Amino acid sequence: STRQVLSTSTMNQVEDLLAASISNAEKEDQKDGSTLNQILSCVCCCGLLSKCFTFECGHSLCANCNEKIGRCPLPGPMCRDLSGTFFVLSERGVRSRIPRLQPPAQNVLTSKLVAEYIFKGDNDASAIRVQANESLAAADHATALAKYDEAAALSPLNHVIHSNRCHVLLQLGLPLDALHAAATCTALHPGWGKGFFRLGLACEALGDHGAALATFARAAVLLRRQADDTGGYGATHADCAAAMDKAREHAPPAPS
């Protein structure tokens, strides 16, 4: 039988439809409030704000992203742009560029809430996660998993750690455990595209190519939205696009 393969243009249309669907769903979700992980995450990398730096526009970055870019990456009317200015709207709606020289201030209250109260133990977990990342880079997957498990025990609500666990579990050939880790990650932070990307990889490793394709499509929408906000696609978006192409080849034919 001939397998139906969606064209790139059709998949782009699917992404647009999913984007509208997710947007509508999020509007409904906002009635009950976003998850704590979404509220207390860096606007750039989506990691927890255990070391928080806040700009005058009100947006916050983690210490790592602040060191890398040193500006608010969002396109809001009060956010800094690449030239080191921010925009102000007059009463007549005219946008004016005004230089901004003040660096972001460390938000002690948010940092303390995240690290010592809401996500207690996250500072210790982050230090262990660095060790796990080093083991992963050295291809010592067993040690990396042990370290990620230790970090998850200290900070079980940190979605990034569960994403890391998913990745190393896939490397160890444990796709079902990876699926559970990715599902935990996306439940904690349903707006993080990378979490859905890894959930799709777990589905694919389990042989469920239809679920993988749908999950990669959702990941692509979220990653595209993040890219639109922060000014460029990252490596994960390119990986997601390649994974979608692969999943399309193995996905079951669309119903006629």
PDB file of C-alpha atoms in Angstrom, residues 9 34-35 58 109 113 200:
ATOM      1  CA  SER A   9       3.927  23.067   3.440  1.00  0.00           C
ATOM      2  CA  SER A  34      -0.030  28.803  35.031  1.00  0.00           C
ATOM      3  CA  THR A  35       2.127  26.204  36.707  1.00  0.00           C
ATOM      4  CA  GLY A  58       9.774  43.192  34.858  1.00  0.00           C
ATOM      5  CA  LEU A 109      13.138  37.715  46.884  1.00  0.00           C
ATOM      6  CA  LEU A 113      11.523  31.822  47.143  1.00  0.00           C
ATOM      7  CA  GLY A 200       8.548  12.693  21.150  1.00  0.00           C
TER       8      GLY A 200
END
